[in-house]
Coordinates of C-alpha atoms and ligand atoms in Angstrom, one line a residue:
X1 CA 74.4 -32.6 -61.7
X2 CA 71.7 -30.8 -60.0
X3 CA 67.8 -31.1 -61.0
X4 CA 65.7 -28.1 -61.4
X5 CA 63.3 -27.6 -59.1
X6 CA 59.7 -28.7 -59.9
X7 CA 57.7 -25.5 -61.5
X8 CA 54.4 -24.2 -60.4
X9 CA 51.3 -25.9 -60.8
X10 CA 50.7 -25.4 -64.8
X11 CA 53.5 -26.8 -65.5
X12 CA 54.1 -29.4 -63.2
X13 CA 52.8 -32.4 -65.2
X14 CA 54.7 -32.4 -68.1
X15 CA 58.0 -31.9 -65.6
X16 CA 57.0 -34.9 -63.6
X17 CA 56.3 -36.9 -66.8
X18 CA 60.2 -35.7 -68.1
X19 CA 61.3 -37.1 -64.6
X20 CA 59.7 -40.5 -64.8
X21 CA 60.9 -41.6 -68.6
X22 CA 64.4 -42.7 -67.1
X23 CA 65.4 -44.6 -70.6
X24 CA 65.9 -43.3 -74.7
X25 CA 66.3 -45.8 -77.4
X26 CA 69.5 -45.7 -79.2
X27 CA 70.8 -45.8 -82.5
X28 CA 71.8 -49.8 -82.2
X29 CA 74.3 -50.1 -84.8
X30 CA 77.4 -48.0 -84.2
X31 CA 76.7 -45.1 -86.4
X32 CA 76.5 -42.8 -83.9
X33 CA 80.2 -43.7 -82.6
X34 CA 81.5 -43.5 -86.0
X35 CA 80.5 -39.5 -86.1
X36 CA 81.6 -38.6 -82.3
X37 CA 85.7 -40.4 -83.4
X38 CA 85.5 -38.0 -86.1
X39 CA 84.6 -34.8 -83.8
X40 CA 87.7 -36.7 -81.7
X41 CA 89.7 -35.9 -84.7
X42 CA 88.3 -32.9 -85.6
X43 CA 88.8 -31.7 -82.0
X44 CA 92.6 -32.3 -81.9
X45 CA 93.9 -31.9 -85.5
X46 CA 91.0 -30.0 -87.6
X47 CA 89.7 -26.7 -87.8
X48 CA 86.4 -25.1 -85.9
X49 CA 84.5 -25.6 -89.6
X50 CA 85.4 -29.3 -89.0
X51 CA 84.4 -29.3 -85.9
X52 CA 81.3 -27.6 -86.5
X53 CA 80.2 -30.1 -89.7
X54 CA 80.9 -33.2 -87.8
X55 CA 78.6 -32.0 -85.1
X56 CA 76.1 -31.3 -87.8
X57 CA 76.2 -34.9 -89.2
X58 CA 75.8 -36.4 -85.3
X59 CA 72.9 -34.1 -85.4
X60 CA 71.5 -34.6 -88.6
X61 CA 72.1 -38.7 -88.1
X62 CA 70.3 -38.5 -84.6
X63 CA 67.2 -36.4 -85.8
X64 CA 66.6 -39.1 -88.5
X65 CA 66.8 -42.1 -85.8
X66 CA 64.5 -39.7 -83.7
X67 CA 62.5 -38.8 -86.7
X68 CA 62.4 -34.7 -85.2
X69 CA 63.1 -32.0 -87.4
X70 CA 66.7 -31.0 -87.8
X71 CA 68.8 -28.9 -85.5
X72 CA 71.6 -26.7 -86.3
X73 CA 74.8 -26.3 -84.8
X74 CA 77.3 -23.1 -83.9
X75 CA 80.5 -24.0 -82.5
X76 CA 82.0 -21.2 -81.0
X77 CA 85.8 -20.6 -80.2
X78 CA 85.1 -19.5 -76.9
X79 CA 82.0 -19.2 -74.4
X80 CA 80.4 -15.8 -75.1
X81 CA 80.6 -13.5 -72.5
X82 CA 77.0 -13.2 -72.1
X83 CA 74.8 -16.4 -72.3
X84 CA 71.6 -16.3 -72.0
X85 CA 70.4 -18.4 -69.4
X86 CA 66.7 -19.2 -69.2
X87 CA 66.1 -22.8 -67.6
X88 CA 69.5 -23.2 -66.7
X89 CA 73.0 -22.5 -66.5
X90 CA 74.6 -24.1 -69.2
X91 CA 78.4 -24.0 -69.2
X92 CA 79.4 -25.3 -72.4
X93 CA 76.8 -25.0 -74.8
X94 CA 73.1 -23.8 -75.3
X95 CA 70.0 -24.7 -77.0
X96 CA 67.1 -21.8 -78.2
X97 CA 64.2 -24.1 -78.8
X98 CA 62.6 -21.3 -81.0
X99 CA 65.1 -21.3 -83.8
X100 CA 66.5 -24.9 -82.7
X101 CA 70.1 -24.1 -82.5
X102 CA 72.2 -25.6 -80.3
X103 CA 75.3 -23.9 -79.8
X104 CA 78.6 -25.2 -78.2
X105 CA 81.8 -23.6 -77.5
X106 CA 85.5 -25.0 -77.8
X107 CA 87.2 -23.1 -74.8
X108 CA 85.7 -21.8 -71.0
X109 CA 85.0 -18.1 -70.7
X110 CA 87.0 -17.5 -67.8
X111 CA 90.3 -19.4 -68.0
X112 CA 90.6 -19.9 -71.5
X113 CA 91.0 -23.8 -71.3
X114 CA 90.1 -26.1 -73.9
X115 CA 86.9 -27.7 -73.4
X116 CA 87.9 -31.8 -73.2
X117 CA 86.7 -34.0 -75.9
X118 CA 84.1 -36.0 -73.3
X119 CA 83.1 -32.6 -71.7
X120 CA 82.3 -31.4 -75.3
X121 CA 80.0 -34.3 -76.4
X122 CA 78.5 -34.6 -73.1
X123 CA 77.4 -30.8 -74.0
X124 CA 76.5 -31.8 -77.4
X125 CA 73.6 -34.7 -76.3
X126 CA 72.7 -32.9 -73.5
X127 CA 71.5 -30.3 -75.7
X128 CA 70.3 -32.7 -78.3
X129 CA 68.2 -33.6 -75.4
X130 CA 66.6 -30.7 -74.7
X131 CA 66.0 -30.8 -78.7
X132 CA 64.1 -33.6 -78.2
X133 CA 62.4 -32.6 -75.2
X134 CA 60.4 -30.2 -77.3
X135 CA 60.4 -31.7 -80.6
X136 CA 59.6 -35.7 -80.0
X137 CA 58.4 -35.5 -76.5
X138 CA 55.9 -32.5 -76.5
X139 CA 57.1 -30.7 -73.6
X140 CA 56.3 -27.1 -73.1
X141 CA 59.8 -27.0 -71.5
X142 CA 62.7 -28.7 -71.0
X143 CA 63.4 -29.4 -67.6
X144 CA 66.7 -30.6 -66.0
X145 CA 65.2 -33.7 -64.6
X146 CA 66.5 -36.5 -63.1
X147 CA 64.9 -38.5 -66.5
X148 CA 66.4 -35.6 -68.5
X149 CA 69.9 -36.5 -67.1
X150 CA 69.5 -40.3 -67.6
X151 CA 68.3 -39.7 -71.6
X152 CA 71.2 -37.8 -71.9
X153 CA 73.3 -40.1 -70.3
X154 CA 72.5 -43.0 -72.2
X155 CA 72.5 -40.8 -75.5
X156 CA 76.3 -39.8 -74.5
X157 CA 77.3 -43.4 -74.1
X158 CA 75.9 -44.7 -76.8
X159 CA 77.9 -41.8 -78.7
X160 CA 81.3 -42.8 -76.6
X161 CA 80.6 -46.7 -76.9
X162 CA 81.0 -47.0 -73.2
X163 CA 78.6 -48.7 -71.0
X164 CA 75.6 -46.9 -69.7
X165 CA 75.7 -46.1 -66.2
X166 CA 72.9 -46.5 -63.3
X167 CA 72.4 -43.3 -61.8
X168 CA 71.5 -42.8 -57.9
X169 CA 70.1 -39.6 -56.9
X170 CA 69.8 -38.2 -53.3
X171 CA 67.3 -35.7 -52.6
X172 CA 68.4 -31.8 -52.1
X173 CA 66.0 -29.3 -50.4
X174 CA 63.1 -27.6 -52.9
X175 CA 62.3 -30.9 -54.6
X176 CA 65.7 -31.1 -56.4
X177 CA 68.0 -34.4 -56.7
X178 CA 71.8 -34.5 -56.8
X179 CA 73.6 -37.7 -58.3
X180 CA 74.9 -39.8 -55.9
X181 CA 78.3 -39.9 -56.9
X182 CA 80.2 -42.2 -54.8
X183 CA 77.5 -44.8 -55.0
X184 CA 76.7 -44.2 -59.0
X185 CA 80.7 -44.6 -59.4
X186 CA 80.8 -47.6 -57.0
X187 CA 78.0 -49.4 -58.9
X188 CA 80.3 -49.8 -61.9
Ligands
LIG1 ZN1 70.5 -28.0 -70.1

């Protein structure tokens, strides 16, 4: 995981602000965990229309408990050849803030492999993420920030029911931060 780098001046409050909120409520109860075992399910034995309306209800129940309008939800066999790639380069999924529709995909472009199940709802929050980036935070963009990453961290594990993580960062050139891998994974 790479940041982006910071943007020009205009813009370069509401990035820093994205980089400092490092935390996201979550839905305490475990309704959101309910939802991502059946997208487990749907993922192995079901068909993409399965796939896609238990995505939908993970969406529809984390809009509510982020009280932001609905998204909707395309799941795609397979990555489309051409993605459109504004802020970033998204590998498994996209989100188009103007129409609100995130869209994931079940297999990479290039070698044809199945996404896995924790890749595939890591893609899912991390585009929630940027949902919420415009709709609950205000944004005028959603950056890839070293806040955006831990939100979307803590949304994924709250999803998963595993226990959130501490992420360390190391600084890259041109502002960016990489995670600290080997010291995130040893702080376990
Ligand atoms: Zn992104």
């Amino acid at each position: 995981m790479l940041t982006d780098a910071p943007p020009n001046k205009a813009n370069r409050e509401g990035f820093l602000e994205s980089d400092r909120i490092k935390t996201l409520e979550t839905p305490p109860d475990g309704r959101l965990l309910a939802i991502t075992k059946s997208i487990e399910s749907a993922m192995k034995n079901g068909t993409n229309a399965d796939v896609r309306r238990a995505c939908a209800e993970f969406l529809a129940t984390a809009s509510e408990f982020y009280r932001v309008p609905a998204c909707c939800i395309r799941v795609l066999a397979a990555r489309p050849l051409r993605v459109r790639e504004n802020w970033s380069t998204e590998l498994f999924g996209d989100y188009t803030p103007q129409t609100m529709v995130i869209r994931v995909w079940m297999r990479t472009a290039v070698r044809r492999e199945i996404t896995s199940f924790g890749t595939f709802l890591s893609t899912l929050c991390h585009e929630f993420c940027h949902h919420l980036d415009f709709q609950r935070f205000g944004f005028s963009d959603s950056w890839h920030t070293r806040g955006f990453y831990e939100r979307a961290a803590a949304l994924y594990h709250c999803a998963r029911g595993t226990p959130p993580k501490k992420l360390f960062w190391l600084p890259t050139s041109g502002g960016r931060w990489r995670i600290d891998w080997p010291r995130t994974n040893r702080s376990l």
